[in-house]
PDB file of C-alpha atoms in Angstrom:
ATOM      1  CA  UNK A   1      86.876 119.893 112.396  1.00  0.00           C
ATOM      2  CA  UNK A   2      90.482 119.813 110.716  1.00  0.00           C
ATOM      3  CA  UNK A   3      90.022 122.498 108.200  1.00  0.00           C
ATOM      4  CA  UNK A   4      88.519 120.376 105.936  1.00  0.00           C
ATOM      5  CA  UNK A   5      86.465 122.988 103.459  1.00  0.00           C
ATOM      6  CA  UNK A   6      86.772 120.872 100.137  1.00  0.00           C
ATOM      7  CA  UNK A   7      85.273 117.170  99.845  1.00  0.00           C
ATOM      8  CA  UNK A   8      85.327 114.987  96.875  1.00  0.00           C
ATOM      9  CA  UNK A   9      82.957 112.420  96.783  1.00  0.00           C
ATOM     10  CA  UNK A  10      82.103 109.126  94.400  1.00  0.00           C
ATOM     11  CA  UNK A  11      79.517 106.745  93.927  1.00  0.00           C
ATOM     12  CA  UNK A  12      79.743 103.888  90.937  1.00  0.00           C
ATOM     13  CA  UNK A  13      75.876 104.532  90.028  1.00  0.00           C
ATOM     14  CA  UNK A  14      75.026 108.043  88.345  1.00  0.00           C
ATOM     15  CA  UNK A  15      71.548 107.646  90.791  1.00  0.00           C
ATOM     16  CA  UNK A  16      73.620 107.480  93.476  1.00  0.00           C
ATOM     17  CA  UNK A  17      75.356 110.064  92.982  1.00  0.00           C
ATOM     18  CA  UNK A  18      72.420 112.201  91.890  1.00  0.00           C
ATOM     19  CA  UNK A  19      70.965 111.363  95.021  1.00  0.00           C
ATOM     20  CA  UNK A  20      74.252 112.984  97.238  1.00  0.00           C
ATOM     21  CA  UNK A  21      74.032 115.927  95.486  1.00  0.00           C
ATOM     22  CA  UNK A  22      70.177 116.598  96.239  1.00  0.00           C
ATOM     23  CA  UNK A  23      70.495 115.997  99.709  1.00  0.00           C
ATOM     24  CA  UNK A  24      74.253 116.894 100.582  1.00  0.00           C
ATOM     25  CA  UNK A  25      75.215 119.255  98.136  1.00  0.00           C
ATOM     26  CA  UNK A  26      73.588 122.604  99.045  1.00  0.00           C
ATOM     27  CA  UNK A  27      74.109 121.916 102.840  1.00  0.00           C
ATOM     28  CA  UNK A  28      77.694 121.041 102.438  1.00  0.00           C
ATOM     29  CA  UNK A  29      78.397 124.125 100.195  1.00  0.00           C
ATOM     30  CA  UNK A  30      75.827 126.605 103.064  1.00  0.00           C
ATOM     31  CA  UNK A  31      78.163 125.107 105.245  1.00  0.00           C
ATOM     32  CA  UNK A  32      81.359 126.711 103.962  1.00  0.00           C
ATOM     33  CA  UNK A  33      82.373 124.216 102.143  1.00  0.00           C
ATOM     34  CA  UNK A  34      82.460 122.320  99.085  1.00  0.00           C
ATOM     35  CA  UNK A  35      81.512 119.187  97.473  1.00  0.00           C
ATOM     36  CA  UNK A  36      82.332 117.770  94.743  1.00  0.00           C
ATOM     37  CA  UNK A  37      80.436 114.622  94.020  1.00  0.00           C
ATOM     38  CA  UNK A  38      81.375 112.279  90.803  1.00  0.00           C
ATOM     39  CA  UNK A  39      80.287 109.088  89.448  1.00  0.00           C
ATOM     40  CA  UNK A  40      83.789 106.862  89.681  1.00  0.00           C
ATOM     41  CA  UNK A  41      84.361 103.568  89.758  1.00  0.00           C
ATOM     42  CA  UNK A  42      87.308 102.742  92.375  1.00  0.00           C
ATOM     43  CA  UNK A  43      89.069 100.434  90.407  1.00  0.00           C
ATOM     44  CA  UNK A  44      89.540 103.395  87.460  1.00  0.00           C
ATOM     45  CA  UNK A  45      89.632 106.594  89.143  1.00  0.00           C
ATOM     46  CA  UNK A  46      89.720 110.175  87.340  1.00  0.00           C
ATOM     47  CA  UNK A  47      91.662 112.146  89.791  1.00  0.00           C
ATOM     48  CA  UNK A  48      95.443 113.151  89.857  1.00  0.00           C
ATOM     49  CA  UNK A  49      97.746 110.999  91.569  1.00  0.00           C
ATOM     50  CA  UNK A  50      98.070 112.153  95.140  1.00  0.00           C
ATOM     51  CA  UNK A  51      94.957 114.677  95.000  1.00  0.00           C
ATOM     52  CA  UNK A  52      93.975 113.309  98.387  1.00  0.00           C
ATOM     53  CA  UNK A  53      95.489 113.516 102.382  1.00  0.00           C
ATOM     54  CA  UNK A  54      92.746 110.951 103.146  1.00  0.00           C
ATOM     55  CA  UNK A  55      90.009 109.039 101.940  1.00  0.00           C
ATOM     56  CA  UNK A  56      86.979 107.180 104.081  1.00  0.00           C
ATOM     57  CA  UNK A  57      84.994 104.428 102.302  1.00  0.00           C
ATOM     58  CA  UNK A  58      82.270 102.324 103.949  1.00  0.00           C
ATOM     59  CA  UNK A  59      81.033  99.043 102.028  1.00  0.00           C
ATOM     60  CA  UNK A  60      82.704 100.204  98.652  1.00  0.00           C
ATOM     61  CA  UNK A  61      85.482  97.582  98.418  1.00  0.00           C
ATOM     62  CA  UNK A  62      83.263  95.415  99.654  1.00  0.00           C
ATOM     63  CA  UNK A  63      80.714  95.697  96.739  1.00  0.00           C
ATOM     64  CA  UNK A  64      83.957  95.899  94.875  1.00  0.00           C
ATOM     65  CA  UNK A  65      85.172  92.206  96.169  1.00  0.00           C
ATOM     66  CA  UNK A  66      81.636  91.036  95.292  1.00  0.00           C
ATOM     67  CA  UNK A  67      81.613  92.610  91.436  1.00  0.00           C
ATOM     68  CA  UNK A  68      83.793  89.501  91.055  1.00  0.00           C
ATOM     69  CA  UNK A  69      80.836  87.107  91.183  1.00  0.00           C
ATOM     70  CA  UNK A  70      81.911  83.774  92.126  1.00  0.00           C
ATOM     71  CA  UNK A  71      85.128  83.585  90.515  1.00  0.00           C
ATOM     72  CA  UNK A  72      87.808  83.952  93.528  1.00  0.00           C
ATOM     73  CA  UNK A  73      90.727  85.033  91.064  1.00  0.00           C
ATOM     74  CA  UNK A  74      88.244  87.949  89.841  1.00  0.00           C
ATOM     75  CA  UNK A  75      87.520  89.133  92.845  1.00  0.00           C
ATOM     76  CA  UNK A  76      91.298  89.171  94.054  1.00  0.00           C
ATOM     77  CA  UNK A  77      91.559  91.041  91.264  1.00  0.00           C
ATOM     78  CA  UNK A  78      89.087  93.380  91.446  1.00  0.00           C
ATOM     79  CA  UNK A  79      90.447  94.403  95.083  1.00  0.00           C
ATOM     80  CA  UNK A  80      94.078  94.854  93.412  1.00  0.00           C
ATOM     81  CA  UNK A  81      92.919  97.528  91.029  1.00  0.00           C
ATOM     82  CA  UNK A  82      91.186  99.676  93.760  1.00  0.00           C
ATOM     83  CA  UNK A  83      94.291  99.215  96.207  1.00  0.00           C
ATOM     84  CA  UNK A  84      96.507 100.037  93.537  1.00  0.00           C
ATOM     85  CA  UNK A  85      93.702 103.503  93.089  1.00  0.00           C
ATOM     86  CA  UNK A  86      93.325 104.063  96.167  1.00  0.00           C
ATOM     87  CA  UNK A  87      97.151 104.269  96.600  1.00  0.00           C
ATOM     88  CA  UNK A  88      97.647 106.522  93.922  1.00  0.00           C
ATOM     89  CA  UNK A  89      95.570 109.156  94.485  1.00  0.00           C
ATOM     90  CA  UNK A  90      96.273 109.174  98.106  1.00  0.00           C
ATOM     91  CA  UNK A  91      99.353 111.028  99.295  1.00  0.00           C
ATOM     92  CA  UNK A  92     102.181 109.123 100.946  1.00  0.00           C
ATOM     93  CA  UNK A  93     101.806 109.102 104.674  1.00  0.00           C
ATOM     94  CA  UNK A  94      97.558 109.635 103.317  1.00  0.00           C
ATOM     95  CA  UNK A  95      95.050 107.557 105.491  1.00  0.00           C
ATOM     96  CA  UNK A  96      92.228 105.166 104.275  1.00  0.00           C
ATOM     97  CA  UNK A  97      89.669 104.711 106.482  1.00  0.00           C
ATOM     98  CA  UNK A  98      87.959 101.766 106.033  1.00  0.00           C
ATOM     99  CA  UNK A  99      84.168 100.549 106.825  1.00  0.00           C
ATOM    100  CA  UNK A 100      83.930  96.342 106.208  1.00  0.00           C
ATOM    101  CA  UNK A 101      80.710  93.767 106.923  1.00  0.00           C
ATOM    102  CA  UNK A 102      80.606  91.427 104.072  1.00  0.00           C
ATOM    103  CA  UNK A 103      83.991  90.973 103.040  1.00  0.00           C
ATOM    104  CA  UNK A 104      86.314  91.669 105.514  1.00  0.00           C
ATOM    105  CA  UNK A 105      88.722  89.425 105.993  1.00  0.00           C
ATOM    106  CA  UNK A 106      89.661  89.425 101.662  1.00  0.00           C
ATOM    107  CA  UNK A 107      89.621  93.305 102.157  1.00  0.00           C
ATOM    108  CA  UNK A 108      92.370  92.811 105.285  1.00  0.00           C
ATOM    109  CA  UNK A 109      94.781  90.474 103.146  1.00  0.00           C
ATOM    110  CA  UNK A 110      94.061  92.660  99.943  1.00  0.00           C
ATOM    111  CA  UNK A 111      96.141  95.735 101.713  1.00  0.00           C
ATOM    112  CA  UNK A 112      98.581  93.441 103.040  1.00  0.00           C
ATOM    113  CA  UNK A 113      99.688  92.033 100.187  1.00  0.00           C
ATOM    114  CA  UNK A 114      99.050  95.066  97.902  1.00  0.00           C
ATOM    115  CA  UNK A 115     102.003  96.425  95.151  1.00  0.00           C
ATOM    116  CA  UNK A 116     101.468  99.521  92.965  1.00  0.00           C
ATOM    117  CA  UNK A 117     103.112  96.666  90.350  1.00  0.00           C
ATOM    118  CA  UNK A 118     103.386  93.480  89.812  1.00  0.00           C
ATOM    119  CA  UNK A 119     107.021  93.358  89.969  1.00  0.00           C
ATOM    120  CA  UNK A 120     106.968  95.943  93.160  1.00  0.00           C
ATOM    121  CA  UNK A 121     108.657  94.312  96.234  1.00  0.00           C
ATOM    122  CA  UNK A 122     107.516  97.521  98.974  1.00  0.00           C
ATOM    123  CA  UNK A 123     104.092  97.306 100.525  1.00  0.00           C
ATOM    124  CA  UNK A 124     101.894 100.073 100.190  1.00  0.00           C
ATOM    125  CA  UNK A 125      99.880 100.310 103.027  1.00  0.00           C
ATOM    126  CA  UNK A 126     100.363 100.197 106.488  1.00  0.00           C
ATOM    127  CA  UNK A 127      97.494  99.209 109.185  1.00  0.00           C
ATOM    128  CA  UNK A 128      97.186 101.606 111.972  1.00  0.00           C
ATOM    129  CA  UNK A 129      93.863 100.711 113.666  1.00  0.00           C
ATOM    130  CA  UNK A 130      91.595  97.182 113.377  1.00  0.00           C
ATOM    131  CA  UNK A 131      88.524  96.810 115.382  1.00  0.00           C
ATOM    132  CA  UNK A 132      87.900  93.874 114.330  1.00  0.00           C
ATOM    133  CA  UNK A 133      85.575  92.819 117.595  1.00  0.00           C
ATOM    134  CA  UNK A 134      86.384  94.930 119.630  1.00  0.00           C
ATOM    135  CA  UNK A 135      85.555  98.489 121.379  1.00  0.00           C
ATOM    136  CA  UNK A 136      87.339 101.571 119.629  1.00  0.00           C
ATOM    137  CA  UNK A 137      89.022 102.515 122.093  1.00  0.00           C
ATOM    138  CA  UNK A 138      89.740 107.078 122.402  1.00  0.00           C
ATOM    139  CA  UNK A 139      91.424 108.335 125.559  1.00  0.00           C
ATOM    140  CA  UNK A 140      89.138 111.292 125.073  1.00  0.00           C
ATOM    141  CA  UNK A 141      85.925 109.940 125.899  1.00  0.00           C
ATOM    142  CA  UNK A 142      86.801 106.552 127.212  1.00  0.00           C
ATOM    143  CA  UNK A 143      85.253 104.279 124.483  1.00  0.00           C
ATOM    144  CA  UNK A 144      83.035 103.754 121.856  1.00  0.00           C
ATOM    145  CA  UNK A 145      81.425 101.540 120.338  1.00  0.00           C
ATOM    146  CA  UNK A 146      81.702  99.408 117.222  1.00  0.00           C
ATOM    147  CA  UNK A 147      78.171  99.925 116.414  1.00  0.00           C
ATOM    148  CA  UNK A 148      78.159  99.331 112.705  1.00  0.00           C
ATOM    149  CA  UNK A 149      78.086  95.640 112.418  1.00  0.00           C
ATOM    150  CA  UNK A 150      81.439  95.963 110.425  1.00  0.00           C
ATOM    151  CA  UNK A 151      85.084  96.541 111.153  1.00  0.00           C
ATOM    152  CA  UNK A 152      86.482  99.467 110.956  1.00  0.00           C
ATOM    153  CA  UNK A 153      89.955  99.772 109.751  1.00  0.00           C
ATOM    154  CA  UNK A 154      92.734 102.647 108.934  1.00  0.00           C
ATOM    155  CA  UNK A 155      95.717 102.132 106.596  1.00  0.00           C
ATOM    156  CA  UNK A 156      98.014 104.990 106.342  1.00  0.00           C
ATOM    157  CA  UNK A 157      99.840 104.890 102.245  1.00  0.00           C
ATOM    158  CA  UNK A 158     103.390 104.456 103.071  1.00  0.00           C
TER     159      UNK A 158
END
């Protein structure tokens, strides 16, 4: 536990979201904490620029890569707008931990070649940790494992 008391959450379907709050909600807020839990689409976020220290995501740029049907330029593009969110509403030095199965290499070369504009030169992110295949490694416990049939990856917002 970092101190964490406040968590925003999003989901692009208004079920979806629905759903969190009837089964997170109350135990998040019994917990002594808060959560806050919006339907958002990534690539057009409501929040402030740098609202957030960090941000986790699992399968959500991937469905975003895929809401660019079969038109590779689309998706590209589709993956630009929620890098370019993602970075803004992130704090510099901010971490984005990442979840991937179906799209994971596009989602890799998306934050490497990401700009917060077209004319920017600077990247944006940085990656700190890629599973990728292998273990995850902690000198806490040893290892653990990559269980989720994805990779996981961490960019930190430079």
């Amino acid at each position: 536990d970092a101190g964490y008391r406040s968590l925003v959450c999003f989901d692009y379907a208004p079920a979806g979201a629905a759903a969190a709050r009837k089964i997170f909600g109350a135990r998040l807020r019994e917990g002594g904490g808060e959560a806050e839990i919006d339907v958002a689409d990534m690539r057009d976020l409501p929040y402030r620029a740098g609202s957030f220290d960090a941000a986790m995501e699992k399968g959500t740029l991937d469905a975003v890569y895929l809401s660019g049907g079969r038109d590779p330029e689309r998706k590209r593009e589709c993956l630009e707008m929620a890098m370019r969110e993602m970075a803004r509403v992130l704090v510099r030095g901010g971490g984005l931990f990442s979840i991937s199965a179906a799209c994971t290499e596009a989602i890799k070369l998306a934050f490497e070649q990401a700009k917060m504009s077209e004319d920017a030169q600077e990247p944006v992110w940085r990656c700190i940790r890629d599973t990728g295949e292998n273990l995850w490694i902690t000198e806490e416990e040893g290892y653990a494992s990559n269980n989720v049939d994805g990779t996981i990856m961490v960019w930190e917002k430079l």
